[in-house]
Short mmCIF file of C-alpha atoms in Angstrom, two decimals:
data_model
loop_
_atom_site.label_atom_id
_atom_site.label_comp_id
_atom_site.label_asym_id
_atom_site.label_seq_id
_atom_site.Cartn_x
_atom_site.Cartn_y
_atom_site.Cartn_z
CA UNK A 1 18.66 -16.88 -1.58
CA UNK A 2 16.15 -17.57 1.40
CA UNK A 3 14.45 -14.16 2.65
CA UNK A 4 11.94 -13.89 5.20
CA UNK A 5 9.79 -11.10 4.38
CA UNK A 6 8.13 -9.33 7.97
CA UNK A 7 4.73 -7.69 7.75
CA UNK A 8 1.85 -6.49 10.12
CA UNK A 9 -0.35 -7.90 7.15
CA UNK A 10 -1.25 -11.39 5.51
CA UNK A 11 -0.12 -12.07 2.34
CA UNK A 12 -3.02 -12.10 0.19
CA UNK A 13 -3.52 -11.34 -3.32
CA UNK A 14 -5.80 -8.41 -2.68
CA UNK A 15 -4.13 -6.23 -0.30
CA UNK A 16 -0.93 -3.92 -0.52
CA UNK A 17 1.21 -6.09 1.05
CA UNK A 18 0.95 -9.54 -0.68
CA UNK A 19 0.21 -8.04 -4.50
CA UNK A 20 3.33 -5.88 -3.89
CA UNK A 21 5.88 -8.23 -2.79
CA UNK A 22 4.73 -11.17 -5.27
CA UNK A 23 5.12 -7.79 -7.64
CA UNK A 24 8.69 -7.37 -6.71
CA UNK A 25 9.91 -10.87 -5.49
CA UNK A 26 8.14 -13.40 -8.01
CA UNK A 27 10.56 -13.95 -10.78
CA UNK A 28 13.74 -13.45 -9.56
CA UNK A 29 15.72 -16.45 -9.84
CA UNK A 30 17.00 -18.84 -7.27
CA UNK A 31 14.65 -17.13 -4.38
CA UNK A 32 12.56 -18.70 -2.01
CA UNK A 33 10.41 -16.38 0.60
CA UNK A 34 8.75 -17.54 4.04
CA UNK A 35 6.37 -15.07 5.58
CA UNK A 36 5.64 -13.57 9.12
CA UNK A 37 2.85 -11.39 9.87
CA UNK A 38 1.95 -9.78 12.77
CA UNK A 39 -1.37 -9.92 12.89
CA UNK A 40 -4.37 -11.93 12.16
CA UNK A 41 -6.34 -13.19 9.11
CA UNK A 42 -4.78 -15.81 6.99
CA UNK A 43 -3.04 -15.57 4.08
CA UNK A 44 -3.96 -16.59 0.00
CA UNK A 45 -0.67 -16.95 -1.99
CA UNK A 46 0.85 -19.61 -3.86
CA UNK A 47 3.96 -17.68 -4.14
CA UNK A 48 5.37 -17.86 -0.49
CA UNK A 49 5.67 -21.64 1.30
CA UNK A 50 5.60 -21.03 4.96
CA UNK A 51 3.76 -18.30 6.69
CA UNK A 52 3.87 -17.45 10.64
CA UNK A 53 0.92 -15.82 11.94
CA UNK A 54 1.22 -14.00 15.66
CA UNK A 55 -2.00 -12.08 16.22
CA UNK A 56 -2.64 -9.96 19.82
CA UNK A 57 -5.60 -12.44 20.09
CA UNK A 58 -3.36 -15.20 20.23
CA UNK A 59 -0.62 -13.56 22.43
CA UNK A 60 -3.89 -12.97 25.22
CA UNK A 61 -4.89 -16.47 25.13
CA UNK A 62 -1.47 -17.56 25.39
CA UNK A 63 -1.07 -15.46 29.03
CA UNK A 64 -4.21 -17.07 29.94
CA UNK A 65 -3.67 -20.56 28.89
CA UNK A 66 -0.50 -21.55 28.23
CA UNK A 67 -1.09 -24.60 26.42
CA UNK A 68 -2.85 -21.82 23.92
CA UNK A 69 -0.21 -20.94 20.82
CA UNK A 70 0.90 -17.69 20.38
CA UNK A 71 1.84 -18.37 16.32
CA UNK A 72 0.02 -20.39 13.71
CA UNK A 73 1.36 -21.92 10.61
CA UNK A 74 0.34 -21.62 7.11
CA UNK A 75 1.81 -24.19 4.43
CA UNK A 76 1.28 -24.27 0.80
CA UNK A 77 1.95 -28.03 1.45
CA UNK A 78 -0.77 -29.02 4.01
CA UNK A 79 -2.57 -26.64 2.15
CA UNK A 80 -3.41 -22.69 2.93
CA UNK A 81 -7.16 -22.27 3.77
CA UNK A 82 -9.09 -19.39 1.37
CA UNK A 83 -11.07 -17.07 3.35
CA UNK A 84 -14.22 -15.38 2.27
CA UNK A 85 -13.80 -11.89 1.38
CA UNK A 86 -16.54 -11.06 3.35
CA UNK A 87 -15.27 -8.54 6.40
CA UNK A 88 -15.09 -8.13 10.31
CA UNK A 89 -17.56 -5.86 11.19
CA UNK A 90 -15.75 -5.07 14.01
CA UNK A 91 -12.28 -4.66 12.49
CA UNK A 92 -13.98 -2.35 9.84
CA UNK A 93 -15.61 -0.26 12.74
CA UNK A 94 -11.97 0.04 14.40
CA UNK A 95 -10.25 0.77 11.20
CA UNK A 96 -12.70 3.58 10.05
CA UNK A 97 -12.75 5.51 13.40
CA UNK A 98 -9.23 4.63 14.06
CA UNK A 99 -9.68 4.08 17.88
CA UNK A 100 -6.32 4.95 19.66
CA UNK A 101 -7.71 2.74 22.72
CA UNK A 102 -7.34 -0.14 20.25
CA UNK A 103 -3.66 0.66 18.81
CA UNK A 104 -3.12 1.07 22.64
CA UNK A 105 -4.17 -2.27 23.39
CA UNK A 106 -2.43 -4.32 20.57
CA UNK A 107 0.54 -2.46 21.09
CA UNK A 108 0.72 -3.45 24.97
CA UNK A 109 0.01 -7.18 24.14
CA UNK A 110 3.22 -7.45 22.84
CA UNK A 111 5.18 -5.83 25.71
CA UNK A 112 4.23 -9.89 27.21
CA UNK A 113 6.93 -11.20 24.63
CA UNK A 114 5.34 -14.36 25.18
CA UNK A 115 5.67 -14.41 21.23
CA UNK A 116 9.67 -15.19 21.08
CA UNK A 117 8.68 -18.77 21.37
CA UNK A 118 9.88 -22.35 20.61
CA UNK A 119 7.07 -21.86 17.73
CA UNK A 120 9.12 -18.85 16.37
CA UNK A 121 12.46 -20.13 16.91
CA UNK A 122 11.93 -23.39 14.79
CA UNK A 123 10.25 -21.55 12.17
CA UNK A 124 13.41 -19.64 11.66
CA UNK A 125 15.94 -21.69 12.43
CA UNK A 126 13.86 -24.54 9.55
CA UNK A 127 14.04 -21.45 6.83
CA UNK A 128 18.01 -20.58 7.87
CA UNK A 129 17.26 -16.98 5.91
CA UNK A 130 20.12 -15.08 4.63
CA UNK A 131 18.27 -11.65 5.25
CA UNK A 132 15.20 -10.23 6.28
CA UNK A 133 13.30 -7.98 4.60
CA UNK A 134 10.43 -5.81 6.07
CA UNK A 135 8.08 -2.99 6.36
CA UNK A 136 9.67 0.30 7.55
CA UNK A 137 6.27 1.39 10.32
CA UNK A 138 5.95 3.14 13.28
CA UNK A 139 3.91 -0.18 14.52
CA UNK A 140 5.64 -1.25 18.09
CA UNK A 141 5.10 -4.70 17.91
CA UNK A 142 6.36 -4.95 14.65
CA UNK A 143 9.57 -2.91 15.41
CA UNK A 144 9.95 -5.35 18.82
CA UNK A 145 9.58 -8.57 16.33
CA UNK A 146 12.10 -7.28 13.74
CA UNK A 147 15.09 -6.31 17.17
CA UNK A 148 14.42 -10.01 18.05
CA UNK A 149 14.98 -11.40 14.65
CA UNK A 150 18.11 -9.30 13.97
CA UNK A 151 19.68 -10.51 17.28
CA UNK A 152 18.56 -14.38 16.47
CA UNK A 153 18.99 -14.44 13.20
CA UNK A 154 22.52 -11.89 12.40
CA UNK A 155 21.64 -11.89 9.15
CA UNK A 156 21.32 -8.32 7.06
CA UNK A 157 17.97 -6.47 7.70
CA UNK A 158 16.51 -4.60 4.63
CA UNK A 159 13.52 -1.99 5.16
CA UNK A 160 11.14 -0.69 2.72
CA UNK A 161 9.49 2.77 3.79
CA UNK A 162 6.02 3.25 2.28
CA UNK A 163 5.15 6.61 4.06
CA UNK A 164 5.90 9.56 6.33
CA UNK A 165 6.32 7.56 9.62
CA UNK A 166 9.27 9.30 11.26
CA UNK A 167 9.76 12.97 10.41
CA UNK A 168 7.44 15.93 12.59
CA UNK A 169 5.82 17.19 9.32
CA UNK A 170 2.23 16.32 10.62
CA UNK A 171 -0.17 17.99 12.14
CA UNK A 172 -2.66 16.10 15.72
CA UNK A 173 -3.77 17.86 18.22
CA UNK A 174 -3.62 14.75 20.50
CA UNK A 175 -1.01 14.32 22.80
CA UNK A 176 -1.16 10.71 22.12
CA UNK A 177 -0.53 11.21 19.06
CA UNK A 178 2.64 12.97 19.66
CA UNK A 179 3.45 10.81 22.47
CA UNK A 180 3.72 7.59 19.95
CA UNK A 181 5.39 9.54 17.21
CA UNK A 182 8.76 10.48 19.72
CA UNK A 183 8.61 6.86 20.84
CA UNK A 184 8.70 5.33 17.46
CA UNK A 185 10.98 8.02 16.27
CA UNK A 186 14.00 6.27 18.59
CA UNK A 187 12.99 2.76 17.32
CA UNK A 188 13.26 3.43 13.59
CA UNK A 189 16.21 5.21 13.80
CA UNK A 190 17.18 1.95 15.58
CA UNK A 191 16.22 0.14 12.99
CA UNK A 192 17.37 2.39 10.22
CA UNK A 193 20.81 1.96 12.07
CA UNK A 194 20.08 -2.01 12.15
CA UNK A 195 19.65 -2.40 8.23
CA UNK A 196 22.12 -2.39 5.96
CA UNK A 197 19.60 -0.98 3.20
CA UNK A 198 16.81 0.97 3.42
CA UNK A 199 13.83 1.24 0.34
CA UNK A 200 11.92 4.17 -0.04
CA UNK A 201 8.96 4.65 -2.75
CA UNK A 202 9.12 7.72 -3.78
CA UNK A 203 11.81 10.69 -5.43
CA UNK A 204 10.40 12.90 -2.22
CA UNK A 205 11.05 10.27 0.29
CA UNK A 206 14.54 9.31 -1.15
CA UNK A 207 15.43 13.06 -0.37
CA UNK A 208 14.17 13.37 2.87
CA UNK A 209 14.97 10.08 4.11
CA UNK A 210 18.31 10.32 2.67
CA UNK A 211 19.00 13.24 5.16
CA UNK A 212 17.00 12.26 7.87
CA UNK A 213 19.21 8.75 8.79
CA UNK A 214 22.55 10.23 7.29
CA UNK A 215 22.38 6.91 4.54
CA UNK A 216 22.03 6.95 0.42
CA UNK A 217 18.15 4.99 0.45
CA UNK A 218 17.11 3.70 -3.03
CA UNK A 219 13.54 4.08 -4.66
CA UNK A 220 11.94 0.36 -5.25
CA UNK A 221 8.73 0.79 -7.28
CA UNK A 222 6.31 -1.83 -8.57
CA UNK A 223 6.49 -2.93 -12.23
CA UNK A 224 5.45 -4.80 -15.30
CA UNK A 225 6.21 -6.52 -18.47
CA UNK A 226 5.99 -3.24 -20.36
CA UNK A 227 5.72 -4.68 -23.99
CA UNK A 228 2.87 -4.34 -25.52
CA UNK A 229 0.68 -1.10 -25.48
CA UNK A 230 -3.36 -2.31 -24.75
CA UNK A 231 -5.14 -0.18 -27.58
CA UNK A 232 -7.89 1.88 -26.90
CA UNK A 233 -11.06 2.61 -28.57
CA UNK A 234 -13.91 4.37 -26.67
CA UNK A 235 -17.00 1.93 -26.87
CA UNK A 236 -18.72 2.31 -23.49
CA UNK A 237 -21.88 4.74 -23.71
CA UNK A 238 -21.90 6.68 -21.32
CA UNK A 239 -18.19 6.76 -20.73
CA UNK A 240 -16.98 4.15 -17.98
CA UNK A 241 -14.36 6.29 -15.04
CA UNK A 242 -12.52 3.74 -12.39
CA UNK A 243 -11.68 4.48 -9.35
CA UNK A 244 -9.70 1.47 -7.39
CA UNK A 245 -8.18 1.96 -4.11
CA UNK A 246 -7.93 2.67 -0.50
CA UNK A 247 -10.28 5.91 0.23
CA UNK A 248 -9.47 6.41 3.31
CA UNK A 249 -7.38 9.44 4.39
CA UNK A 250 -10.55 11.88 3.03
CA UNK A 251 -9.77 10.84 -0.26
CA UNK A 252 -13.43 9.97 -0.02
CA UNK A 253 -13.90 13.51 -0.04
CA UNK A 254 -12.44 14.35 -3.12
CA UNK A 255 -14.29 11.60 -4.77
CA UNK A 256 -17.12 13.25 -4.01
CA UNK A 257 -15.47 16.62 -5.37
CA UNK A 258 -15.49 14.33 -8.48
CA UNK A 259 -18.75 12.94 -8.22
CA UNK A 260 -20.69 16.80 -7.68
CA UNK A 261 -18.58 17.47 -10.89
CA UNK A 262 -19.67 14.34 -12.76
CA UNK A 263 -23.27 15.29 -11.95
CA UNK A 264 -23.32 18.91 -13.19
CA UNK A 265 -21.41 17.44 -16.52
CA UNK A 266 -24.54 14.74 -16.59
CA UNK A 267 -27.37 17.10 -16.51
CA UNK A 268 -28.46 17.22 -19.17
CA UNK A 269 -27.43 13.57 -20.51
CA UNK A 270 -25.85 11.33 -18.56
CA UNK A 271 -22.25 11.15 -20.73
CA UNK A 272 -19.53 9.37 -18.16
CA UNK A 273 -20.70 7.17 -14.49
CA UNK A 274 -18.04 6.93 -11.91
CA UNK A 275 -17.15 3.44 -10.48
CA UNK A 276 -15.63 3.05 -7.20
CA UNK A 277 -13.78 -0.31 -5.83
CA UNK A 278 -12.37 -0.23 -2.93
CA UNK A 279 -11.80 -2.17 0.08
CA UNK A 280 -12.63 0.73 2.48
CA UNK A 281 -15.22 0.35 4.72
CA UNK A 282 -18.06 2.82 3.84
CA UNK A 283 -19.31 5.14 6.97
CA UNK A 284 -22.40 6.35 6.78
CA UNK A 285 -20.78 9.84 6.04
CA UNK A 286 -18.95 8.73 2.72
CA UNK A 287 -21.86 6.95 1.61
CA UNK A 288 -24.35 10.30 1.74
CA UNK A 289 -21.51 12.42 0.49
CA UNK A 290 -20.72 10.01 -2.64
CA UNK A 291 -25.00 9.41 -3.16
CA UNK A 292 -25.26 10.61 -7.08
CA UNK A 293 -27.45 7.87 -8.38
CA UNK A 294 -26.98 8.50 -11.58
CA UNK A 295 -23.46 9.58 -11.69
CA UNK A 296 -21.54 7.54 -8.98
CA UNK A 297 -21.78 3.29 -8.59
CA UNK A 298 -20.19 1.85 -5.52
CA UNK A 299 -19.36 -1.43 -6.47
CA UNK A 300 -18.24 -4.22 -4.66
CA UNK A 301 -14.95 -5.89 -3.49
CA UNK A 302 -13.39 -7.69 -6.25
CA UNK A 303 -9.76 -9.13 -7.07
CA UNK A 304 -6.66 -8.18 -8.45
CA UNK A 305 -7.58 -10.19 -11.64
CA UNK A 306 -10.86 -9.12 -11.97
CA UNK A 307 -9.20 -5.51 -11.38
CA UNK A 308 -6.63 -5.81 -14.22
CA UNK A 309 -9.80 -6.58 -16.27
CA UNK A 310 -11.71 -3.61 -15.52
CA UNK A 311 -9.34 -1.22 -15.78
CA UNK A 312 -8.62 -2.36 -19.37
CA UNK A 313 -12.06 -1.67 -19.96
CA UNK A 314 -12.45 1.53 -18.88
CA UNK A 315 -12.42 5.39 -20.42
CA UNK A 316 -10.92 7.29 -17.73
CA UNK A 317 -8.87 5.98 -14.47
CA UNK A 318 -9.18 8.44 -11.86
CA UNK A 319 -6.67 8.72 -8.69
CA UNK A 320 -7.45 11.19 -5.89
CA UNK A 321 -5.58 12.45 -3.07
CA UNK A 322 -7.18 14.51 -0.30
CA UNK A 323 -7.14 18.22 -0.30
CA UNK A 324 -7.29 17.91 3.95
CA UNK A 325 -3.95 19.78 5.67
CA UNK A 326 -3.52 16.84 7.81
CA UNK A 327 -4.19 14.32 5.55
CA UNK A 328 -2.18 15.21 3.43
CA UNK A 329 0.65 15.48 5.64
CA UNK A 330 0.09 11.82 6.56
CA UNK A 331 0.73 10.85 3.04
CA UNK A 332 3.19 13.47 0.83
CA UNK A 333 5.84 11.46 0.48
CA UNK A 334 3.88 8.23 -0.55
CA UNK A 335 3.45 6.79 -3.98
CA UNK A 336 0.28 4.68 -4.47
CA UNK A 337 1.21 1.39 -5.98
CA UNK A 338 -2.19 1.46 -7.96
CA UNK A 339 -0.72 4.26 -10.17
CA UNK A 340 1.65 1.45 -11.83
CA UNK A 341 -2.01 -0.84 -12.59
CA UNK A 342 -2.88 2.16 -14.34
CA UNK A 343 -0.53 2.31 -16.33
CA UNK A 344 -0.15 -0.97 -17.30
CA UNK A 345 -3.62 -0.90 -18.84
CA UNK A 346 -3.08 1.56 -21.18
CA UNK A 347 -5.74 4.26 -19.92
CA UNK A 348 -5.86 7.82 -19.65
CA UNK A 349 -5.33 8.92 -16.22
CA UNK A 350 -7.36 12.06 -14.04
CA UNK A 351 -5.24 12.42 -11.29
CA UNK A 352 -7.01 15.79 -9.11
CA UNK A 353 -4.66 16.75 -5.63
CA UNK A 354 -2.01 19.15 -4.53
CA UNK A 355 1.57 19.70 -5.95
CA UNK A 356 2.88 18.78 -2.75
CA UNK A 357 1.92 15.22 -2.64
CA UNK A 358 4.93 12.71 -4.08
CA UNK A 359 1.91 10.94 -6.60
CA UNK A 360 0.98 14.28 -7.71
CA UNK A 361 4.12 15.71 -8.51
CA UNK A 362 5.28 12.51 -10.16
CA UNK A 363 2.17 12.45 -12.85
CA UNK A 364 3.07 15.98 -13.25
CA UNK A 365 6.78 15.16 -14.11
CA UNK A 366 6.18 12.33 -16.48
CA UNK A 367 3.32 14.15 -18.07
CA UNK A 368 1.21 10.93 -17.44
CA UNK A 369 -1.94 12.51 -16.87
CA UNK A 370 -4.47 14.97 -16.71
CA UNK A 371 -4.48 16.90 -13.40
CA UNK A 372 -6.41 19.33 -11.45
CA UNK A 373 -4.36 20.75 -8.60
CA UNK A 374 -7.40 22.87 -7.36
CA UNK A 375 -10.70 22.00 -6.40
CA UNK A 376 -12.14 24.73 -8.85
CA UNK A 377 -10.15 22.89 -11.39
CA UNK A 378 -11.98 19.59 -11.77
CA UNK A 379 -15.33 20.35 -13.41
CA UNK A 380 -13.73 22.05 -16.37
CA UNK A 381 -10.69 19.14 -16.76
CA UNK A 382 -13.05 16.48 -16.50
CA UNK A 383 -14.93 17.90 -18.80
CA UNK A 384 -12.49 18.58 -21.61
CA UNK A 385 -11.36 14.36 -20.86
CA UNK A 386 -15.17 13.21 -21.03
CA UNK A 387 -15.41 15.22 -24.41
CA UNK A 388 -12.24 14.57 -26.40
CA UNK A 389 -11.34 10.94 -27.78
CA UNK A 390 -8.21 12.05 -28.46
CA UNK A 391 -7.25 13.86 -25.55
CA UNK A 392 -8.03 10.21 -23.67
CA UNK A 393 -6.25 8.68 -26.31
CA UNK A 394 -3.31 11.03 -26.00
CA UNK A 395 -3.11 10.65 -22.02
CA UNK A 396 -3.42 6.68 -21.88
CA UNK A 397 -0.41 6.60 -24.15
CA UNK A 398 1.61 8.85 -22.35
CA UNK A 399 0.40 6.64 -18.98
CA UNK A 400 2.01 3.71 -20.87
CA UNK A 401 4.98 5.14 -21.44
CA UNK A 402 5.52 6.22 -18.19
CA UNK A 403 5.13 2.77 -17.48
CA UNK A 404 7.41 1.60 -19.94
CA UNK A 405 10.10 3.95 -19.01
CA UNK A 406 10.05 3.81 -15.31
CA UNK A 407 8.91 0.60 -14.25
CA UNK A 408 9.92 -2.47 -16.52
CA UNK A 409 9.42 -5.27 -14.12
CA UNK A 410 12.75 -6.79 -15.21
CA UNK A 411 14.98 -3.93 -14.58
CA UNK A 412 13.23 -3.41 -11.16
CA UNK A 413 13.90 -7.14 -10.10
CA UNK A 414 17.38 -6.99 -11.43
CA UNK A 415 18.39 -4.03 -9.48
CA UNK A 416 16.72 -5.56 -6.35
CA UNK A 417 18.24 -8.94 -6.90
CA UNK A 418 22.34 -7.30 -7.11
CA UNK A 419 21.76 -5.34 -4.77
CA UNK A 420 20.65 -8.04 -2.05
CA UNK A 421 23.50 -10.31 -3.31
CA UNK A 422 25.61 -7.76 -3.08
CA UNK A 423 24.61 -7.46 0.71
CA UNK A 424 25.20 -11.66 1.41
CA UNK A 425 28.43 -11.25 -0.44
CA UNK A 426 29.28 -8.42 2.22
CA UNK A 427 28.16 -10.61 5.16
#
């Protein structure tokens, strides 16, 4: 089974996109993938073969200069080039102040199709996929390239919805805003018509979606090897809490919640230090807000491996959702992959946002860990976590077992795999 997986990301170990879909894909039997992104960077797995890059800076040059390729190819068998992790200071400024002008721009590049190429065309027609599988966005250019490959290709189109992109439950006062969510609106419902399955991530999504496109869509989480249970024993003085993950979406701002919290519970002694990875650019704003020396480390960049490691050997993993209305509009119905790392490691979880949100309300249902749904909640919580061993102890097994129950790696790739056969044996 050939599928060609369709992102606006590279595939790379360390973001959502590539340590997802090796997640889900890598295992199943008797599958190859080929990747194309829409967008720049370059990619770092060993996984996928072939990858396609077509970046906006590419599609410009190619209007200029013709001679001047729109896509570039990645091969595990020329060899893929590693990149520093070191970032574009530019691409971090755009992507923290989230610069319509700039969504404006890349979006209009595309409009050129100068992309649907003899570059494109052989790459497809080499890999002959039986199906395509991508990203359900509101991202124009990718919605443009997936229309094109349907019509090329006429194999089944599978979609995997991540978050709230098509329903009016948000809240902008910019007209732009509203302007691109109508217009994107009529091309996922396009494309929801297009596939012949649609993915969702969450219980809250499933619902919602379900009604929205008139279609039964089916939940596709991350997993594991859920066999063995990591044991815990509480050796870090003071106590060691994780935090990994995007901050973005004023989740910043609730890690600071955490961090005032942390610092009243330190007063006297310092007892538990808060350590934040992420791959979030820091403003100058989240770094004053999260400044509690003694409480709060914000440490750099790592991997996915080097991750795994840390969480093992930590006391408390913290996730954090924003208490902002708009915010968390932008993200109720999603379900942060990172949750299922936690899990995996065996840790007790302190999970602090609304009810409301699909992460929160999932912890809540599979008791799988300790939660404050108010702001005036954290201090105390925290507090009873930082001084009970066996409350910890109690919540990292019951974060296992969620694990364990919910997302066995094998049982996930299993359902996936029938139900994509079962989609070529329709065709």
């Amino acid at each position: 089974m050939r599928v060609l997986v369709v992102s606006c990301s590279p595939w790379k170990k360390n973001n959502n996109i590539g340590n997802t879909y090796t997640n889900i894909f890598q295992g199943i039997d008797n599958i190859e993938v080929a990747h194309i992104c829409c967008g720049g960077g370059s990619p770092d797995s060993d996984f996928v073969k072939y990858h396609l890059h077509i970046s906006e800076k590419n599609i410009l040059k190619n209007l200029i200069n013709p001679k001047h390729k729109c896509c570039q190819l990645f091969s595990s068998e020329t060899g893929i080039k590693q990149v520093s992790l070191n970032r574009n200071k530019i691409y971090d400024f755009i992507r923290t102040h989230r610069f319509w002008l700039f969504f404006f721009l890349r979006d209009f590049a595309w409009i050129f199709k100068n992309w649907i190429c003899d570059d494109l065309k052989k790459f497809v027609d080499d890999f002959k996929p039986d199906l395509i599988f991508a990203q359900f966005l509101d991202r124009s250019y990718l919605n443009q390239m997936l229309f094109f490959l349907k019509d090329y290709t006429k194999v089944p189109l599978v979609v995997y919805g991540w978050d709230d992109v098509y329903t009016l439950k948000q809240f902008s006062l910019s007209p732009i805003f509203w302007i691109n969510r109508i217009t994107q609106r009529k091309k996922l419902r396009k494309i929801s018509q297009l596939s012949s399955l649609m993915y969702v991530i969450s219980e809250k999504q499933k619902e919602e979606y379900s009604k929205a496109f008139g279609r039964n869509c089916k939940i596709l989480y991350k997993g594991f090897d859920f066999k063995e249970e990591p044991k815990y024993e509480s050796n870090n003085l003071p106590l060691k809490l994780v935090f990994s993950g995007n901050i973005g979406t004023k989740r910043y701002k609730t890690l600071a919640l955490i961090a005032s919290a942390l610092h009243e519970i330190n007063k006297d002694k310092i007892r538990a230090v808060l350590y934040i990875y992420t791959s979030t650019p820091y403003s100058n704003k989240m770094k004053a807000m999260l400044n509690y020396p003694k409480s709060v480390r914000r440490m750099n960049f790592v991997s996915s491996e080097e991750l795994a490691i840390i969480l093992q050997e930590a006391d408390i993993l913290i996730h954090a959702e924003s208490f902002d209305f708009k915010e968390q509009l932008k993200v109720r119905l999603s379900f942060s992959t990172k949750l299922v790392d936690y899990f995996y490691s065996g840790r007790c979880i302190f999970a602090v946002g609304s009810r409301n949100l699909a992460s929160i309300d999932y912890l809540s249902k599979n008791q799988a860990a300790v939660i404050a749904y108010k702001k005036s909640e954290i201090e105390r919580k925290l507090n009873l976590l930082i001084n009970s061993s066996s409350l910890r102890n109690k919540y990292a097994l019951r974060a296992w077992q969620c694990g364990q129950k919910n997302h066995q790696i094998k049982m996930i790739q299993n359902t996936l795999q029938n139900d994509l056969m079962n989609l070529l044996h329709e065709k």
